[in-house]
Short mmCIF file of C-alpha atoms in Angstrom, two decimals:
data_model
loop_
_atom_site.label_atom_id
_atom_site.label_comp_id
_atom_site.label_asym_id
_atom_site.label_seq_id
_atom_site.Cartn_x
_atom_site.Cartn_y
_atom_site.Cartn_z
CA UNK E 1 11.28 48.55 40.53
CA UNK E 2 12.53 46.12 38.06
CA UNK E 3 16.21 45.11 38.08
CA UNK E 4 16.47 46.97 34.26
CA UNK E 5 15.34 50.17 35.85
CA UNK E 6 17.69 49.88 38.91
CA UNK E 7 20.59 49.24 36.60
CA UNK E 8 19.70 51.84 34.65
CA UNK E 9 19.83 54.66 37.50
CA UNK E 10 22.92 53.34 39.81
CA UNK E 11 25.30 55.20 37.62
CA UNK E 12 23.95 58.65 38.62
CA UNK E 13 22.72 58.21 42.28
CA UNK E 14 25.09 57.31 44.95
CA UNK E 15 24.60 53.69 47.02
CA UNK E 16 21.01 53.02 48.43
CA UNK E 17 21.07 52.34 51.99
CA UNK E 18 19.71 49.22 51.09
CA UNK E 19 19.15 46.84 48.41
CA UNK E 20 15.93 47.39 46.25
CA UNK E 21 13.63 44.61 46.10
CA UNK E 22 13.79 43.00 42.56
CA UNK E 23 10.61 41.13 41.20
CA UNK E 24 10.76 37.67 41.80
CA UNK E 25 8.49 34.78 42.21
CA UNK E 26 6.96 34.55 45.57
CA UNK E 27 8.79 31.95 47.81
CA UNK E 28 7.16 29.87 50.58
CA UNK E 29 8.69 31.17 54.21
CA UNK E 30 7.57 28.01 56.45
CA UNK E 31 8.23 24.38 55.88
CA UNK E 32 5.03 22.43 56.51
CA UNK E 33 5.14 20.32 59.63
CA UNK E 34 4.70 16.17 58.36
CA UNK E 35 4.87 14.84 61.85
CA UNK E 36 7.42 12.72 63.70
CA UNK E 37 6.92 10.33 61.53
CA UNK E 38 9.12 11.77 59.13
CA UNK E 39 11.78 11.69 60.54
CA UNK E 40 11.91 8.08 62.15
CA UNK E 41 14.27 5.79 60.05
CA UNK E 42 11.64 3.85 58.36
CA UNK E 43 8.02 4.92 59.29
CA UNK E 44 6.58 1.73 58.34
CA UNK E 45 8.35 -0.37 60.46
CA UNK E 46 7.93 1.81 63.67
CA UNK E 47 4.77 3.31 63.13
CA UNK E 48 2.31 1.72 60.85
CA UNK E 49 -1.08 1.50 62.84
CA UNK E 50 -2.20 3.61 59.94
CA UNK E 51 -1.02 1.24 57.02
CA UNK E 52 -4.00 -1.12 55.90
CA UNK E 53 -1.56 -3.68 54.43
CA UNK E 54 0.59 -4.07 57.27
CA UNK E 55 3.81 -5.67 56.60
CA UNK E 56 5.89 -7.53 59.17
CA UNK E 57 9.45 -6.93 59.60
CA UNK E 58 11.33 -9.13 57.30
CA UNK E 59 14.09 -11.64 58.51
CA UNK E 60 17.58 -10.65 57.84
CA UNK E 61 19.11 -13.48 54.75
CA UNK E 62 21.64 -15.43 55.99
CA UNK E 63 25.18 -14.61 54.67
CA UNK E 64 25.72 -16.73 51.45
CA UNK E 65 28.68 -18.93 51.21
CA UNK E 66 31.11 -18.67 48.02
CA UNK E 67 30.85 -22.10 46.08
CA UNK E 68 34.29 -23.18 44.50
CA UNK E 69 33.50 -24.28 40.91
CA UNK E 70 36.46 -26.77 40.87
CA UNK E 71 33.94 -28.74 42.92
CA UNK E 72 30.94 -28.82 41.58
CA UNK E 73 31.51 -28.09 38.02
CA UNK E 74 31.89 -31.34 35.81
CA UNK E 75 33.46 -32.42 32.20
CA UNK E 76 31.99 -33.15 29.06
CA UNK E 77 32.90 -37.03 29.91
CA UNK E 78 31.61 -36.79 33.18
CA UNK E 79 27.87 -35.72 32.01
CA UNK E 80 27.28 -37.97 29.66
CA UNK E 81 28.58 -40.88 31.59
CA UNK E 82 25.86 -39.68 34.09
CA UNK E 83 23.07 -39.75 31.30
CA UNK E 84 24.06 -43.33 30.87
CA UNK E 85 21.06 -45.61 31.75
CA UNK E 86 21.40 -47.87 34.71
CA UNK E 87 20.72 -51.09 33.51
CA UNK E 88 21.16 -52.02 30.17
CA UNK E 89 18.35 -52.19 27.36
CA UNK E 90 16.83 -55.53 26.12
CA UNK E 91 15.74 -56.15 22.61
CA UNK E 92 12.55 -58.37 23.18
CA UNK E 93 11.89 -58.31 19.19
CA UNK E 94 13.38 -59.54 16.34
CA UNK E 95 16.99 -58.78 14.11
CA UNK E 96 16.77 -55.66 12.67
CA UNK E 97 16.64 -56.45 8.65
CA UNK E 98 19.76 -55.55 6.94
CA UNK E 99 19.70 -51.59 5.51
CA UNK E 100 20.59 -52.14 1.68
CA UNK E 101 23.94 -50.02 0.76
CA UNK E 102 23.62 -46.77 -0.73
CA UNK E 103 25.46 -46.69 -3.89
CA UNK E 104 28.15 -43.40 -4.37
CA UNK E 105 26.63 -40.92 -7.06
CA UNK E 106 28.39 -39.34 -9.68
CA UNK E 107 28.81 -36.16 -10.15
CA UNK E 108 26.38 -36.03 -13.01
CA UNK E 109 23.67 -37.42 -10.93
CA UNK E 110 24.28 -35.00 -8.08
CA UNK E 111 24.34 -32.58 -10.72
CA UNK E 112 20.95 -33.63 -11.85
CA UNK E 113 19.37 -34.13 -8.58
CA UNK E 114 20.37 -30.50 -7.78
CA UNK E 115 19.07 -28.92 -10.52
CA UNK E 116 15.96 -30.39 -10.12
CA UNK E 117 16.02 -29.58 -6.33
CA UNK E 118 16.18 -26.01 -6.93
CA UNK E 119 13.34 -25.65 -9.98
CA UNK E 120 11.68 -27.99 -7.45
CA UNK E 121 11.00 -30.82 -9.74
CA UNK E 122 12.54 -33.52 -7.08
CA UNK E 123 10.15 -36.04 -5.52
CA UNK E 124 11.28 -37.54 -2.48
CA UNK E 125 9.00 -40.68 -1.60
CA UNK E 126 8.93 -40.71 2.81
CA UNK E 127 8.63 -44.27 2.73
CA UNK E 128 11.79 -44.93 1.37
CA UNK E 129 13.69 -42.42 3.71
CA UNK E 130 15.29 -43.56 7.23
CA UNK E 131 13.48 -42.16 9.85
CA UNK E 132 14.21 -43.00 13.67
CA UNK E 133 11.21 -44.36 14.91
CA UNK E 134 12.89 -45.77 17.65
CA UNK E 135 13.44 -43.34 19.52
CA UNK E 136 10.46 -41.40 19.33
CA UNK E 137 8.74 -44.56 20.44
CA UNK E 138 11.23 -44.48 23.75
CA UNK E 139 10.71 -40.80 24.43
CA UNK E 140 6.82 -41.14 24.56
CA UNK E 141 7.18 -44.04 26.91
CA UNK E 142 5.43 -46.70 24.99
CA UNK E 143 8.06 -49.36 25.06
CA UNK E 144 8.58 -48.53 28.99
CA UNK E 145 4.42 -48.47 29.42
CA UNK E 146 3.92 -51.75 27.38
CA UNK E 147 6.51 -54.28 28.50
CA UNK E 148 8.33 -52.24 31.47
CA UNK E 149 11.35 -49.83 31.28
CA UNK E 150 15.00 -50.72 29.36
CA UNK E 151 12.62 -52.58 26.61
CA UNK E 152 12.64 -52.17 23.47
CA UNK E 153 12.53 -53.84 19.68
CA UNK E 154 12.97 -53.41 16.44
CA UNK E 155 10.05 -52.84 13.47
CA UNK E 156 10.93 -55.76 11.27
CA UNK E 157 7.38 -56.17 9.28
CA UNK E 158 5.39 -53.48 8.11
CA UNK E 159 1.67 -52.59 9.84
CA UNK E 160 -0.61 -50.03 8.10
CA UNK E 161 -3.02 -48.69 9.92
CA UNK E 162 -5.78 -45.75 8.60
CA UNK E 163 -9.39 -44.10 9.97
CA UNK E 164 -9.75 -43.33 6.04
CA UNK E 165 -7.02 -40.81 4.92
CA UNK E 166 -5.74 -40.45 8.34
CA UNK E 167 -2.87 -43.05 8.69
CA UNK E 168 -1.19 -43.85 11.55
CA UNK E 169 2.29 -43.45 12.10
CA UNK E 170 4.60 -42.73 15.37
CA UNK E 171 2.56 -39.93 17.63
CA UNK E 172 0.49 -38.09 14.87
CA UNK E 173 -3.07 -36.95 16.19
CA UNK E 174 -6.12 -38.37 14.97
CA UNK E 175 -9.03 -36.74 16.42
CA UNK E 176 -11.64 -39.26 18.37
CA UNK E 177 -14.81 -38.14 15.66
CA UNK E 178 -12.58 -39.94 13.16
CA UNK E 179 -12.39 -43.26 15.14
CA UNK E 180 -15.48 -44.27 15.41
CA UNK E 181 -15.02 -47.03 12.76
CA UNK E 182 -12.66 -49.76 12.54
CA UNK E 183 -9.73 -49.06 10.28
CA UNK E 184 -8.26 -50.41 7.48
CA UNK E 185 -4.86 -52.78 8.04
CA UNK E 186 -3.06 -54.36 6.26
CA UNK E 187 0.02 -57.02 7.40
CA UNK E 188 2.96 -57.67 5.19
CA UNK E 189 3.61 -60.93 4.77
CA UNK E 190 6.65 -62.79 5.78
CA UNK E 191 6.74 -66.51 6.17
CA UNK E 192 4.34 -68.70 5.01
CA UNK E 193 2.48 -71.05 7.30
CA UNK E 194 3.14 -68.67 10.18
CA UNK E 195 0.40 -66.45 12.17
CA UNK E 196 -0.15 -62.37 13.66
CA UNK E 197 -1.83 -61.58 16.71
CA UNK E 198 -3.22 -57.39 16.50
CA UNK E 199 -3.43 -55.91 19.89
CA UNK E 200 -4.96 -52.14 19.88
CA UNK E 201 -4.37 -50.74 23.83
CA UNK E 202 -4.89 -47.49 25.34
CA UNK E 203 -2.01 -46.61 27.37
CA UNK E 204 -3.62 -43.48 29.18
CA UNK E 205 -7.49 -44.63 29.41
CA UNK E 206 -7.61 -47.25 32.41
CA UNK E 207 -10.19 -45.09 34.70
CA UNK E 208 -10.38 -48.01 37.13
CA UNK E 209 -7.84 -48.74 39.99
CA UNK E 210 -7.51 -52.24 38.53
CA UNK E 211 -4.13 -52.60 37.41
CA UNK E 212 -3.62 -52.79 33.23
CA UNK E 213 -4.65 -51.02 29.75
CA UNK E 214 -7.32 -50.69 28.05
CA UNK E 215 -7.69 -53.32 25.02
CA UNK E 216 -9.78 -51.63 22.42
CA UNK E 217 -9.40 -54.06 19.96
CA UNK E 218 -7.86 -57.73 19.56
CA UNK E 219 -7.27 -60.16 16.47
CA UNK E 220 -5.30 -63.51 17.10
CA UNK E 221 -4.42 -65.99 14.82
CA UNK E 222 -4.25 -63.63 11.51
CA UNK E 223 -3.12 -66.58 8.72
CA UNK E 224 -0.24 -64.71 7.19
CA UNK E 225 -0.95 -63.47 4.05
CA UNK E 226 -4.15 -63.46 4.43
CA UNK E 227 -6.64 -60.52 5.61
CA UNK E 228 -7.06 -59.10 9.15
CA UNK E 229 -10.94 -60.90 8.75
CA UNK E 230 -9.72 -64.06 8.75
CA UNK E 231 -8.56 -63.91 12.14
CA UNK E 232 -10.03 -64.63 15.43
CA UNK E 233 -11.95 -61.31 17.33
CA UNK E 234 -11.19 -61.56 20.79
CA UNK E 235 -12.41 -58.14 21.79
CA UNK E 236 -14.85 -56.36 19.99
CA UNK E 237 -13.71 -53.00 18.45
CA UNK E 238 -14.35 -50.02 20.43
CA UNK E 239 -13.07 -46.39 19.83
CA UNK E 240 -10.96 -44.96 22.11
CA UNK E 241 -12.64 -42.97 25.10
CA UNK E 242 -10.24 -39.95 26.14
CA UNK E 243 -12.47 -38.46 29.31
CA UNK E 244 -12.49 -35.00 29.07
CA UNK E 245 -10.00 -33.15 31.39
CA UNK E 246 -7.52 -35.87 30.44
CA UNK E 247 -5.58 -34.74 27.66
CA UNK E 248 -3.66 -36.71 24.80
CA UNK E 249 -4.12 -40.35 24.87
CA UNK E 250 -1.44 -42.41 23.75
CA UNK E 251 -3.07 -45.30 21.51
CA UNK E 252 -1.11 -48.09 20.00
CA UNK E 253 -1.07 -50.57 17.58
CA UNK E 254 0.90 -53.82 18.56
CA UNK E 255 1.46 -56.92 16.57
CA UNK E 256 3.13 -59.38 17.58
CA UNK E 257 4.64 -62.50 15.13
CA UNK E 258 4.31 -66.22 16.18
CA UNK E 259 4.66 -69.88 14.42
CA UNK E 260 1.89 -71.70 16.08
CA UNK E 261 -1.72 -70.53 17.33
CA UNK E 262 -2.35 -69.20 20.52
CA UNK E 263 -4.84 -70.90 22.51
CA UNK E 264 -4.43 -69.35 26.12
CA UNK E 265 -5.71 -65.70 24.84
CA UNK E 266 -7.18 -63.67 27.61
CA UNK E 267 -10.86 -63.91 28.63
CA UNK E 268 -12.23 -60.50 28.25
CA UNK E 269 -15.73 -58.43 27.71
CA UNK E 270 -16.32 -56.55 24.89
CA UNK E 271 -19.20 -55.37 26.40
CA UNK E 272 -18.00 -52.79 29.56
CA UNK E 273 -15.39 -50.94 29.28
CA UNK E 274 -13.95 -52.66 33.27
CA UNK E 275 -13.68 -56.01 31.30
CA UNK E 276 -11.74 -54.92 28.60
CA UNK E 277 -9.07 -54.24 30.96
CA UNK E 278 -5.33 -56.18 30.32
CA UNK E 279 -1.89 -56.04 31.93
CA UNK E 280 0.03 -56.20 28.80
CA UNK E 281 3.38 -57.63 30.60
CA UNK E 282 1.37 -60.19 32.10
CA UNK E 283 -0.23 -61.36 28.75
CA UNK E 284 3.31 -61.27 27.01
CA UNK E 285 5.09 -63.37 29.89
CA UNK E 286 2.66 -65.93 29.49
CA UNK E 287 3.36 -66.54 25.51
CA UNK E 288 7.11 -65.32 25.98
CA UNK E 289 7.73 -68.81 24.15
CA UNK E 290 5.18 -68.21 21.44
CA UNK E 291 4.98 -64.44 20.31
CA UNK E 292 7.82 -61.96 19.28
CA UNK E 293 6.62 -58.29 19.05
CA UNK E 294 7.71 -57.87 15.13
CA UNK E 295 6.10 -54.32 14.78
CA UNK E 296 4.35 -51.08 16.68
CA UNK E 297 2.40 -48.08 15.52
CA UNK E 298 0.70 -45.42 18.08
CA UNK E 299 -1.23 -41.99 17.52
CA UNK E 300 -2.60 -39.73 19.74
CA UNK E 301 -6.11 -38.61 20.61
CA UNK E 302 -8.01 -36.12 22.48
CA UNK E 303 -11.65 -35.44 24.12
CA UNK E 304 -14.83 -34.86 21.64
CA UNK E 305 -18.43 -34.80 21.65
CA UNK E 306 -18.57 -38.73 20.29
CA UNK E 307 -16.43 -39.69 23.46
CA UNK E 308 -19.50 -38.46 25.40
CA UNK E 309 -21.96 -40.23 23.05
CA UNK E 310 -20.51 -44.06 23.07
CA UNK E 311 -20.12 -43.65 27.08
CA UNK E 312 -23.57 -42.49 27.20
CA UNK E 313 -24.67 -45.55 24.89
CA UNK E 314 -22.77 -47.84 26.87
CA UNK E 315 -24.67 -46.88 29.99
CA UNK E 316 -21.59 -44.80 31.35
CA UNK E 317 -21.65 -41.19 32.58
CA UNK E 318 -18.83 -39.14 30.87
CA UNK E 319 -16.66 -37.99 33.82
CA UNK E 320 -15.39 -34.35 33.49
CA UNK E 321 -11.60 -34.24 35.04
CA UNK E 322 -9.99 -31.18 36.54
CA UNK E 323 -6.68 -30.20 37.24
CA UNK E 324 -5.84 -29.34 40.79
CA UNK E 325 -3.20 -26.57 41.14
CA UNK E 326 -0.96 -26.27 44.32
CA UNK E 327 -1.85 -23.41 46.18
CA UNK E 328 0.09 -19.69 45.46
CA UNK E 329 3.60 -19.40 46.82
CA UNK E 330 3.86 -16.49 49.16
CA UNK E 331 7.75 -16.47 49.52
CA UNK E 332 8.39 -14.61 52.89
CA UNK E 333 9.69 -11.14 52.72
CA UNK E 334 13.35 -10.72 53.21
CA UNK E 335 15.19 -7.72 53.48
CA UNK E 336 18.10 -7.48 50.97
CA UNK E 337 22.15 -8.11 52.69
CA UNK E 338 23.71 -5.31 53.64
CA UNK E 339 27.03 -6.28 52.48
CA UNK E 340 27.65 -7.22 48.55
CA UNK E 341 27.38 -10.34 47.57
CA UNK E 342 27.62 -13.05 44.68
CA UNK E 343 23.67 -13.23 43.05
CA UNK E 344 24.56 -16.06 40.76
CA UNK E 345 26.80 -19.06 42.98
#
């Protein structure tokens, strides 16, 4: 009997003895038995024989301690007079030359210059703008590499250096297919009657556990004025060799300005890459009296298929370098504190 048919005949039969049965769905009568294991506080730490990734019992954390900021918070002051170098830096190089003074524009000419900024007529030549090459140089390390750390100087004469259309500036990339040739450079002259001295290094590609750089290529005694030919080749040119596996190579340009001609220049082979090997402080202690660095120019280059060619035609194998990663951290498991607690002192 449905529940629409039993209210429909209560109001003309007296009470049942007992409640009709009304359609329902069919309910289970028995709760199924899961085993003791059920009902232990945490089955996998009492009874896990049956777990394949058994799990031991993690330590309890130590109670953390509350921190008081007051003590280890610090000023504005205080921070940067803790980025303050610890020694002083030296200026090895020359007086910077004096920065002409910008004359005050009208309003006219600012007028002008922003009308044709914003129909885009405006030509901005980059070798006229200030640009901070100083301290890109320090935050690649070159200065610190070259001539040890809290060095430093100041491009006075300007060095042009270019694979073709690929000039070289202050940590651009060249790729290594494009320096297989010697490139164009060109030395502004400053004094008469005085000489340059071109020193290309490789700051990253020493592969031997003697102590130094690279020297890739070395012209003393450039007249000035005169063309980078009519200097003396010390050390053949050679491209630079970045092994694969090694990454970016820093390569720079260094030329250094001197009144008389060096005659104590370094004895090296041009024809294996170990004799081509120079400690750059070394060399400039020696001629501290002679040369001033009066200019610097790096770029960066990576592994290729002509690296692997010139080792192979200079009798070398081309080593293959791999980096070793530290084994995976397993932190041990620890079980949460009980009691609340600060998450970020």
């Amino acid at each position: 009997m449905s529940a629409k048919e039993y209210a429909r005949l209560v109001p003309r039969m007296h009470r049942a003895r007992r409640t009709p049965v009304i359609d329902r769905p069919m309910r289970p009568r028995m709760i199924a038995w899961a085993g003791p294991a059920a009902f232990y506080p945490n089955r996998f730490y009492e009874i896990d024989k049956w777990y394949k990734g058994r799990i031991d019992k993690p330590e309890q954390v130590p109670k953390m301690h509350v921190i008081d900021p007051t003590n280890h918070l610090h000023s504005l002051a205080e921070f940067f007079e803790r980025q303050k170098p610890d020694q002083p830096s030296i200026d090895i190089g020359f007086a910077p030359r004096p920065q002409p003074v910008s004359t005050v524009k009208t309003v006219e000419e600012r007028a002008e210059l922003e009308r044709k900024a914003r129909k885009l007529e405006l030509w901005i030549d980059p070798e006229t703008t200030q640009f901070d090459s100083l301290e890109v140089i320090k935050h690649y390390g070159v200065f610190e590499h070259l001539f040890g750390p809290g060095t430093f100087f100041v491009n006075v004469q300007n060095l042009d250096v270019a694979y073709g259309d690929n000039a070289v500036y202050f940590g651009n990339h060249i790729t290594a297919e494009t320096t297989t040739v010697k490139p164009q450079v060109k030395i502004e002259s400053v004094k008469p009657g005085g000489f340059n001295t071109l020193v290309m290094v490789n700051l990253d590609g020493n592969p031997y556990e003697k102590e130094g750089e690279i020297i890739h290529w070395m012209v003393a005694n450039i007249p000035d004025g005169k063309e980078i030919q009519e200097g003396q080749e010390v050390v053949q040119y050679l491209q630079p060799l970045p092994f694969c596996g090694t990454g970016y190579h820093r390569v720079a340009f260094l030329l250094f300005r001197h009144e008389q001609r060096l005659d104590s220049l370094p004895k090296l082979e041009s024809a294996s890459l170990s004799g081509r090997i120079l400690l750059m402080p070394t060399f400039y202690k020696q001629n501290e009296e002679k040369i001033t660095p009066s200019s610097i120019a790096f770029f960066q280059t990576s592994y290729d298929i002509t690296v692997k060619d010139k080792l192979h035609a200079m009798g070398l194998k081309s080593p293959i370098y791999e980096y070793q990663y530290n084994p995976a951290l397993k932190p041990e498991q620890k079980e949460f504190p009980k009691k609340p607690q600060p998450f970020d002192l």
